[in-house]
């Protein structure tokens, strides 16, 4: 479910600032079809990064709006799909179609996709969605950090995690080095994903961190009522 305008102005400004400091913005094909996002930088000064779409069957519409707002669009698909006639249509539209080996589900293998992006000079990637793509990055430990915006609107949605065949939860990752900020009515949580096995937190994880949230959100965050860099 997509609920437009659920986040406040300051949170949206933060999203655009985050886009501006990454080499690429990545979404799944379902997000492109459902929302037709522009994925560019509009609310802050800065360059618009490359747009990356994970699309195992090359369903990206050549008329998608992101083609009109990015100098560089990459479609990551499987090696087999990269030979389909649709690849030529997307190339003619200005996209770079990159084929990688599939994973067990038939989708582009994430590790190979990220390696291909790095080889193309795109080392920092902001994953914006949708839910299935975000879960895949978490489940495969491919994410370094997360910025989570909690808006005071209940919209429902997908379960937070899946269960494996034996009933154990899958894809649970712990955030450390946390910072919390309130931007308008929204709560923003910023942290790094823990890489070591579960256990006592390191000393650094328990210390306050200098939150970059307000610096990135800019002047529109001035109405925040919470202090920067609160620890749990």
PDB file of C-alpha atoms in Angstrom:
ATOM      1  CA  UNK A   1       0.000   0.000   0.000  1.00  0.00           C
ATOM      2  CA  UNK A   2       1.340   3.417  -0.913  1.00  0.00           C
ATOM      3  CA  UNK A   3       0.150   6.351   1.209  1.00  0.00           C
ATOM      4  CA  UNK A   4       1.288   9.598  -0.343  1.00  0.00           C
ATOM      5  CA  UNK A   5       2.082  12.637   1.818  1.00  0.00           C
ATOM      6  CA  UNK A   6       2.263  10.522   4.988  1.00  0.00           C
ATOM      7  CA  UNK A   7       5.563  12.136   6.014  1.00  0.00           C
ATOM      8  CA  UNK A   8       5.989  15.775   6.946  1.00  0.00           C
ATOM      9  CA  UNK A   9       7.904  18.427   5.025  1.00  0.00           C
ATOM     10  CA  UNK A  10      11.077  18.098   7.105  1.00  0.00           C
ATOM     11  CA  UNK A  11      11.182  14.323   6.684  1.00  0.00           C
ATOM     12  CA  UNK A  12      10.700  14.634   2.936  1.00  0.00           C
ATOM     13  CA  UNK A  13      13.515  17.164   2.835  1.00  0.00           C
ATOM     14  CA  UNK A  14      15.719  14.669   4.675  1.00  0.00           C
ATOM     15  CA  UNK A  15      14.877  12.003   2.091  1.00  0.00           C
ATOM     16  CA  UNK A  16      15.959  14.301  -0.729  1.00  0.00           C
ATOM     17  CA  UNK A  17      19.142  15.250   1.133  1.00  0.00           C
ATOM     18  CA  UNK A  18      19.966  11.571   1.546  1.00  0.00           C
ATOM     19  CA  UNK A  19      19.416  11.025  -2.151  1.00  0.00           C
ATOM     20  CA  UNK A  20      21.863  13.816  -2.928  1.00  0.00           C
ATOM     21  CA  UNK A  21      24.721  12.205  -0.974  1.00  0.00           C
ATOM     22  CA  UNK A  22      24.462   8.777  -2.637  1.00  0.00           C
ATOM     23  CA  UNK A  23      25.724   7.561  -5.984  1.00  0.00           C
ATOM     24  CA  UNK A  24      22.469   5.769  -6.771  1.00  0.00           C
ATOM     25  CA  UNK A  25      18.883   5.245  -5.617  1.00  0.00           C
ATOM     26  CA  UNK A  26      17.586   1.688  -5.905  1.00  0.00           C
ATOM     27  CA  UNK A  27      13.978   0.489  -6.073  1.00  0.00           C
ATOM     28  CA  UNK A  28      12.205  -2.643  -7.219  1.00  0.00           C
ATOM     29  CA  UNK A  29      10.088  -2.932 -10.324  1.00  0.00           C
ATOM     30  CA  UNK A  30       6.874  -3.150  -8.293  1.00  0.00           C
ATOM     31  CA  UNK A  31       7.563   0.331  -6.900  1.00  0.00           C
ATOM     32  CA  UNK A  32       8.137   1.696 -10.396  1.00  0.00           C
ATOM     33  CA  UNK A  33       4.882   0.206 -11.686  1.00  0.00           C
ATOM     34  CA  UNK A  34       2.759   1.135  -8.661  1.00  0.00           C
ATOM     35  CA  UNK A  35       4.082   4.634  -7.922  1.00  0.00           C
ATOM     36  CA  UNK A  36       5.911   5.800 -11.073  1.00  0.00           C
ATOM     37  CA  UNK A  37       8.390   7.714  -8.857  1.00  0.00           C
ATOM     38  CA  UNK A  38      10.764  10.392 -10.098  1.00  0.00           C
ATOM     39  CA  UNK A  39      13.449   9.524  -7.500  1.00  0.00           C
ATOM     40  CA  UNK A  40      15.286  12.783  -8.136  1.00  0.00           C
ATOM     41  CA  UNK A  41      16.539  15.554  -5.847  1.00  0.00           C
ATOM     42  CA  UNK A  42      14.076  18.444  -5.695  1.00  0.00           C
ATOM     43  CA  UNK A  43      13.704  19.747  -2.140  1.00  0.00           C
ATOM     44  CA  UNK A  44      17.381  20.473  -1.426  1.00  0.00           C
ATOM     45  CA  UNK A  45      20.375  21.595  -3.425  1.00  0.00           C
ATOM     46  CA  UNK A  46      22.433  18.767  -4.816  1.00  0.00           C
ATOM     47  CA  UNK A  47      22.885  16.451  -7.750  1.00  0.00           C
ATOM     48  CA  UNK A  48      20.391  13.754  -8.641  1.00  0.00           C
ATOM     49  CA  UNK A  49      22.052  10.325  -8.403  1.00  0.00           C
ATOM     50  CA  UNK A  50      21.627   7.451 -10.822  1.00  0.00           C
ATOM     51  CA  UNK A  51      18.348   5.525 -10.690  1.00  0.00           C
ATOM     52  CA  UNK A  52      18.599   1.744 -10.361  1.00  0.00           C
ATOM     53  CA  UNK A  53      15.679  -0.643 -10.841  1.00  0.00           C
ATOM     54  CA  UNK A  54      15.796  -4.332  -9.928  1.00  0.00           C
ATOM     55  CA  UNK A  55      13.641  -5.894 -12.647  1.00  0.00           C
ATOM     56  CA  UNK A  56      13.915  -9.633 -13.233  1.00  0.00           C
ATOM     57  CA  UNK A  57      11.504  -9.687 -16.213  1.00  0.00           C
ATOM     58  CA  UNK A  58      12.154  -6.253 -17.746  1.00  0.00           C
ATOM     59  CA  UNK A  59       8.724  -4.857 -16.949  1.00  0.00           C
ATOM     60  CA  UNK A  60      10.021  -1.299 -16.540  1.00  0.00           C
ATOM     61  CA  UNK A  61       7.782   0.912 -18.729  1.00  0.00           C
ATOM     62  CA  UNK A  62       9.771   3.002 -21.230  1.00  0.00           C
ATOM     63  CA  UNK A  63       7.453   5.903 -20.342  1.00  0.00           C
ATOM     64  CA  UNK A  64       8.322   5.751 -16.606  1.00  0.00           C
ATOM     65  CA  UNK A  65       8.932   9.223 -15.159  1.00  0.00           C
ATOM     66  CA  UNK A  66      12.389   8.377 -13.812  1.00  0.00           C
ATOM     67  CA  UNK A  67      13.728   8.441 -17.389  1.00  0.00           C
ATOM     68  CA  UNK A  68      12.842  12.139 -17.558  1.00  0.00           C
ATOM     69  CA  UNK A  69      14.571  13.047 -14.289  1.00  0.00           C
ATOM     70  CA  UNK A  70      17.861  11.128 -14.339  1.00  0.00           C
ATOM     71  CA  UNK A  71      20.912  11.392 -16.554  1.00  0.00           C
ATOM     72  CA  UNK A  72      21.695   7.775 -15.718  1.00  0.00           C
ATOM     73  CA  UNK A  73      19.171   4.919 -15.379  1.00  0.00           C
ATOM     74  CA  UNK A  74      20.272   1.331 -14.824  1.00  0.00           C
ATOM     75  CA  UNK A  75      18.011  -1.708 -15.045  1.00  0.00           C
ATOM     76  CA  UNK A  76      19.428  -4.726 -13.195  1.00  0.00           C
ATOM     77  CA  UNK A  77      17.931  -7.932 -14.545  1.00  0.00           C
ATOM     78  CA  UNK A  78      18.904 -11.548 -15.099  1.00  0.00           C
ATOM     79  CA  UNK A  79      21.323 -12.619 -17.813  1.00  0.00           C
ATOM     80  CA  UNK A  80      18.493 -14.354 -19.669  1.00  0.00           C
ATOM     81  CA  UNK A  81      16.116 -11.389 -19.510  1.00  0.00           C
ATOM     82  CA  UNK A  82      18.876  -9.045 -20.725  1.00  0.00           C
ATOM     83  CA  UNK A  83      18.584 -10.717 -24.158  1.00  0.00           C
ATOM     84  CA  UNK A  84      14.833 -10.033 -24.509  1.00  0.00           C
ATOM     85  CA  UNK A  85      13.491  -7.461 -27.023  1.00  0.00           C
ATOM     86  CA  UNK A  86      12.391  -5.294 -24.072  1.00  0.00           C
ATOM     87  CA  UNK A  87      16.064  -4.693 -23.291  1.00  0.00           C
ATOM     88  CA  UNK A  88      16.492  -2.898 -26.609  1.00  0.00           C
ATOM     89  CA  UNK A  89      13.441  -0.727 -25.909  1.00  0.00           C
ATOM     90  CA  UNK A  90      14.865   0.329 -22.561  1.00  0.00           C
ATOM     91  CA  UNK A  91      18.294   0.931 -24.058  1.00  0.00           C
ATOM     92  CA  UNK A  92      16.708   3.130 -26.718  1.00  0.00           C
ATOM     93  CA  UNK A  93      15.057   5.069 -23.881  1.00  0.00           C
ATOM     94  CA  UNK A  94      18.497   5.745 -22.398  1.00  0.00           C
ATOM     95  CA  UNK A  95      18.808   2.989 -19.822  1.00  0.00           C
ATOM     96  CA  UNK A  96      21.777   0.742 -19.233  1.00  0.00           C
ATOM     97  CA  UNK A  97      20.545  -2.847 -18.940  1.00  0.00           C
ATOM     98  CA  UNK A  98      22.797  -5.012 -16.789  1.00  0.00           C
ATOM     99  CA  UNK A  99      22.292  -8.772 -16.653  1.00  0.00           C
ATOM    100  CA  UNK A 100      23.528 -10.819 -13.699  1.00  0.00           C
ATOM    101  CA  UNK A 101      23.037 -14.428 -12.674  1.00  0.00           C
ATOM    102  CA  UNK A 102      19.754 -15.127 -10.870  1.00  0.00           C
ATOM    103  CA  UNK A 103      19.348 -16.241  -7.285  1.00  0.00           C
ATOM    104  CA  UNK A 104      17.317 -19.300  -6.273  1.00  0.00           C
ATOM    105  CA  UNK A 105      14.067 -17.361  -6.734  1.00  0.00           C
ATOM    106  CA  UNK A 106      14.942 -16.302 -10.285  1.00  0.00           C
ATOM    107  CA  UNK A 107      15.561 -12.673  -9.339  1.00  0.00           C
ATOM    108  CA  UNK A 108      18.839 -10.821  -9.920  1.00  0.00           C
ATOM    109  CA  UNK A 109      21.375 -11.995  -7.362  1.00  0.00           C
ATOM    110  CA  UNK A 110      21.841  -9.084  -4.954  1.00  0.00           C
ATOM    111  CA  UNK A 111      25.535  -9.597  -4.321  1.00  0.00           C
ATOM    112  CA  UNK A 112      26.243  -9.739  -8.054  1.00  0.00           C
ATOM    113  CA  UNK A 113      24.010  -6.733  -8.695  1.00  0.00           C
ATOM    114  CA  UNK A 114      25.873  -4.643  -6.124  1.00  0.00           C
ATOM    115  CA  UNK A 115      29.215  -5.794  -7.541  1.00  0.00           C
ATOM    116  CA  UNK A 116      28.091  -4.720 -11.026  1.00  0.00           C
ATOM    117  CA  UNK A 117      27.038  -1.305  -9.708  1.00  0.00           C
ATOM    118  CA  UNK A 118      30.403  -0.860  -8.016  1.00  0.00           C
ATOM    119  CA  UNK A 119      32.188  -1.738 -11.248  1.00  0.00           C
ATOM    120  CA  UNK A 120      30.136   1.016 -12.895  1.00  0.00           C
ATOM    121  CA  UNK A 121      31.336   3.533 -10.299  1.00  0.00           C
ATOM    122  CA  UNK A 122      28.256   3.414  -8.059  1.00  0.00           C
ATOM    123  CA  UNK A 123      29.553   2.535  -4.596  1.00  0.00           C
ATOM    124  CA  UNK A 124      26.951   4.118  -2.301  1.00  0.00           C
ATOM    125  CA  UNK A 125      23.387   2.978  -2.939  1.00  0.00           C
ATOM    126  CA  UNK A 126      20.250   4.233  -1.180  1.00  0.00           C
ATOM    127  CA  UNK A 127      17.526   1.570  -1.167  1.00  0.00           C
ATOM    128  CA  UNK A 128      14.087   3.213  -1.111  1.00  0.00           C
ATOM    129  CA  UNK A 129      11.811   0.224  -1.596  1.00  0.00           C
ATOM    130  CA  UNK A 130       9.546  -1.474  -1.882  1.00  0.00           C
ATOM    131  CA  UNK A 131       9.014  -3.775   1.039  1.00  0.00           C
ATOM    132  CA  UNK A 132      10.185  -6.937  -0.740  1.00  0.00           C
ATOM    133  CA  UNK A 133      13.434  -5.293  -1.856  1.00  0.00           C
ATOM    134  CA  UNK A 134      14.136  -3.881   1.597  1.00  0.00           C
ATOM    135  CA  UNK A 135      13.500  -7.281   3.184  1.00  0.00           C
ATOM    136  CA  UNK A 136      15.861  -8.950   0.686  1.00  0.00           C
ATOM    137  CA  UNK A 137      18.664  -6.527   1.567  1.00  0.00           C
ATOM    138  CA  UNK A 138      18.107  -7.125   5.284  1.00  0.00           C
ATOM    139  CA  UNK A 139      17.717 -10.882   4.961  1.00  0.00           C
ATOM    140  CA  UNK A 140      20.984 -11.141   3.038  1.00  0.00           C
ATOM    141  CA  UNK A 141      22.844  -8.637   5.252  1.00  0.00           C
ATOM    142  CA  UNK A 142      23.480  -6.305   2.340  1.00  0.00           C
ATOM    143  CA  UNK A 143      22.585  -3.075   4.166  1.00  0.00           C
ATOM    144  CA  UNK A 144      25.071  -1.016   6.191  1.00  0.00           C
ATOM    145  CA  UNK A 145      22.709   1.512   7.776  1.00  0.00           C
ATOM    146  CA  UNK A 146      19.062   2.495   8.014  1.00  0.00           C
ATOM    147  CA  UNK A 147      17.137   5.746   8.289  1.00  0.00           C
ATOM    148  CA  UNK A 148      13.596   5.013   9.448  1.00  0.00           C
ATOM    149  CA  UNK A 149      10.843   7.636   9.512  1.00  0.00           C
ATOM    150  CA  UNK A 150       7.840   6.979  11.749  1.00  0.00           C
ATOM    151  CA  UNK A 151       4.858   9.183  10.886  1.00  0.00           C
ATOM    152  CA  UNK A 152       1.814   9.457  13.200  1.00  0.00           C
ATOM    153  CA  UNK A 153      -0.433   7.707  10.680  1.00  0.00           C
ATOM    154  CA  UNK A 154      -1.505   4.073  10.865  1.00  0.00           C
ATOM    155  CA  UNK A 155      -1.509   2.467   7.412  1.00  0.00           C
ATOM    156  CA  UNK A 156      -1.059  -1.268   8.129  1.00  0.00           C
ATOM    157  CA  UNK A 157       1.251  -3.102   5.731  1.00  0.00           C
ATOM    158  CA  UNK A 158       3.359  -6.227   5.362  1.00  0.00           C
ATOM    159  CA  UNK A 159       4.641  -8.254   8.334  1.00  0.00           C
ATOM    160  CA  UNK A 160       7.924  -6.941   9.641  1.00  0.00           C
ATOM    161  CA  UNK A 161       9.662 -10.263   8.985  1.00  0.00           C
ATOM    162  CA  UNK A 162       9.179 -13.689   7.461  1.00  0.00           C
ATOM    163  CA  UNK A 163       9.564 -17.059   9.128  1.00  0.00           C
ATOM    164  CA  UNK A 164      11.759 -19.884   7.916  1.00  0.00           C
ATOM    165  CA  UNK A 165      10.471 -23.423   7.426  1.00  0.00           C
ATOM    166  CA  UNK A 166      11.220 -24.267  11.061  1.00  0.00           C
ATOM    167  CA  UNK A 167       9.248 -21.249  12.277  1.00  0.00           C
ATOM    168  CA  UNK A 168      12.201 -19.032  13.207  1.00  0.00           C
ATOM    169  CA  UNK A 169      12.011 -15.348  12.237  1.00  0.00           C
ATOM    170  CA  UNK A 170      14.086 -14.424   9.202  1.00  0.00           C
ATOM    171  CA  UNK A 171      15.781 -11.153   8.345  1.00  0.00           C
ATOM    172  CA  UNK A 172      16.020  -9.651  11.851  1.00  0.00           C
ATOM    173  CA  UNK A 173      18.906  -7.171  12.078  1.00  0.00           C
ATOM    174  CA  UNK A 174      19.863  -5.072  15.084  1.00  0.00           C
ATOM    175  CA  UNK A 175      20.676  -1.365  14.777  1.00  0.00           C
ATOM    176  CA  UNK A 176      23.529   0.118  16.810  1.00  0.00           C
ATOM    177  CA  UNK A 177      25.077   3.597  17.118  1.00  0.00           C
ATOM    178  CA  UNK A 178      21.553   4.937  17.236  1.00  0.00           C
ATOM    179  CA  UNK A 179      20.354   8.505  16.907  1.00  0.00           C
ATOM    180  CA  UNK A 180      16.774   9.699  17.296  1.00  0.00           C
ATOM    181  CA  UNK A 181      15.382  13.023  16.144  1.00  0.00           C
ATOM    182  CA  UNK A 182      11.949  14.513  15.846  1.00  0.00           C
ATOM    183  CA  UNK A 183      11.330  16.348  12.578  1.00  0.00           C
ATOM    184  CA  UNK A 184       7.994  18.090  12.841  1.00  0.00           C
ATOM    185  CA  UNK A 185       5.501  15.378  13.805  1.00  0.00           C
ATOM    186  CA  UNK A 186       7.740  12.549  12.546  1.00  0.00           C
ATOM    187  CA  UNK A 187      10.270  10.493  14.478  1.00  0.00           C
ATOM    188  CA  UNK A 188      13.462   9.647  12.580  1.00  0.00           C
ATOM    189  CA  UNK A 189      15.685   6.775  13.697  1.00  0.00           C
ATOM    190  CA  UNK A 190      19.210   6.556  12.290  1.00  0.00           C
ATOM    191  CA  UNK A 191      21.598   3.682  12.927  1.00  0.00           C
ATOM    192  CA  UNK A 192      24.104   1.173  11.608  1.00  0.00           C
ATOM    193  CA  UNK A 193      23.373  -2.512  11.268  1.00  0.00           C
ATOM    194  CA  UNK A 194      25.170  -4.712  13.743  1.00  0.00           C
ATOM    195  CA  UNK A 195      27.616  -7.039  12.016  1.00  0.00           C
ATOM    196  CA  UNK A 196      28.777  -9.215  14.908  1.00  0.00           C
ATOM    197  CA  UNK A 197      26.632 -12.014  16.397  1.00  0.00           C
ATOM    198  CA  UNK A 198      24.007 -11.106  18.985  1.00  0.00           C
ATOM    199  CA  UNK A 199      25.437 -10.536  22.414  1.00  0.00           C
ATOM    200  CA  UNK A 200      26.368  -7.682  24.750  1.00  0.00           C
ATOM    201  CA  UNK A 201      26.526  -4.408  22.856  1.00  0.00           C
ATOM    202  CA  UNK A 202      29.897  -2.827  22.358  1.00  0.00           C
ATOM    203  CA  UNK A 203      30.774   0.264  24.344  1.00  0.00           C
ATOM    204  CA  UNK A 204      30.603   2.422  21.237  1.00  0.00           C
ATOM    205  CA  UNK A 205      27.078   1.271  20.496  1.00  0.00           C
ATOM    206  CA  UNK A 206      25.879   2.518  23.879  1.00  0.00           C
ATOM    207  CA  UNK A 207      27.355   5.996  23.517  1.00  0.00           C
ATOM    208  CA  UNK A 208      25.499   9.022  22.078  1.00  0.00           C
ATOM    209  CA  UNK A 209      26.332   9.707  18.464  1.00  0.00           C
ATOM    210  CA  UNK A 210      26.375  12.992  16.615  1.00  0.00           C
ATOM    211  CA  UNK A 211      23.191  12.745  14.593  1.00  0.00           C
ATOM    212  CA  UNK A 212      23.424  14.091  11.024  1.00  0.00           C
ATOM    213  CA  UNK A 213      19.638  14.154  10.709  1.00  0.00           C
ATOM    214  CA  UNK A 214      19.098  17.850  11.382  1.00  0.00           C
ATOM    215  CA  UNK A 215      22.114  18.892   9.329  1.00  0.00           C
ATOM    216  CA  UNK A 216      20.741  17.032   6.317  1.00  0.00           C
ATOM    217  CA  UNK A 217      17.115  18.077   6.843  1.00  0.00           C
ATOM    218  CA  UNK A 218      18.165  21.728   6.855  1.00  0.00           C
ATOM    219  CA  UNK A 219      16.139  24.756   7.854  1.00  0.00           C
ATOM    220  CA  UNK A 220      12.815  22.945   7.578  1.00  0.00           C
ATOM    221  CA  UNK A 221      13.740  20.924  10.683  1.00  0.00           C
ATOM    222  CA  UNK A 222      13.805  23.991  12.946  1.00  0.00           C
ATOM    223  CA  UNK A 223      10.417  23.178  14.446  1.00  0.00           C
ATOM    224  CA  UNK A 224      11.746  19.930  15.941  1.00  0.00           C
ATOM    225  CA  UNK A 225      10.893  19.506  19.616  1.00  0.00           C
ATOM    226  CA  UNK A 226      13.326  16.713  20.442  1.00  0.00           C
ATOM    227  CA  UNK A 227      17.008  17.001  21.231  1.00  0.00           C
ATOM    228  CA  UNK A 228      19.566  15.627  18.849  1.00  0.00           C
ATOM    229  CA  UNK A 229      21.371  12.347  19.422  1.00  0.00           C
ATOM    230  CA  UNK A 230      19.259  10.690  22.089  1.00  0.00           C
ATOM    231  CA  UNK A 231      20.323   7.176  23.007  1.00  0.00           C
ATOM    232  CA  UNK A 232      17.748   4.496  23.899  1.00  0.00           C
TER     233      UNK A 232
END
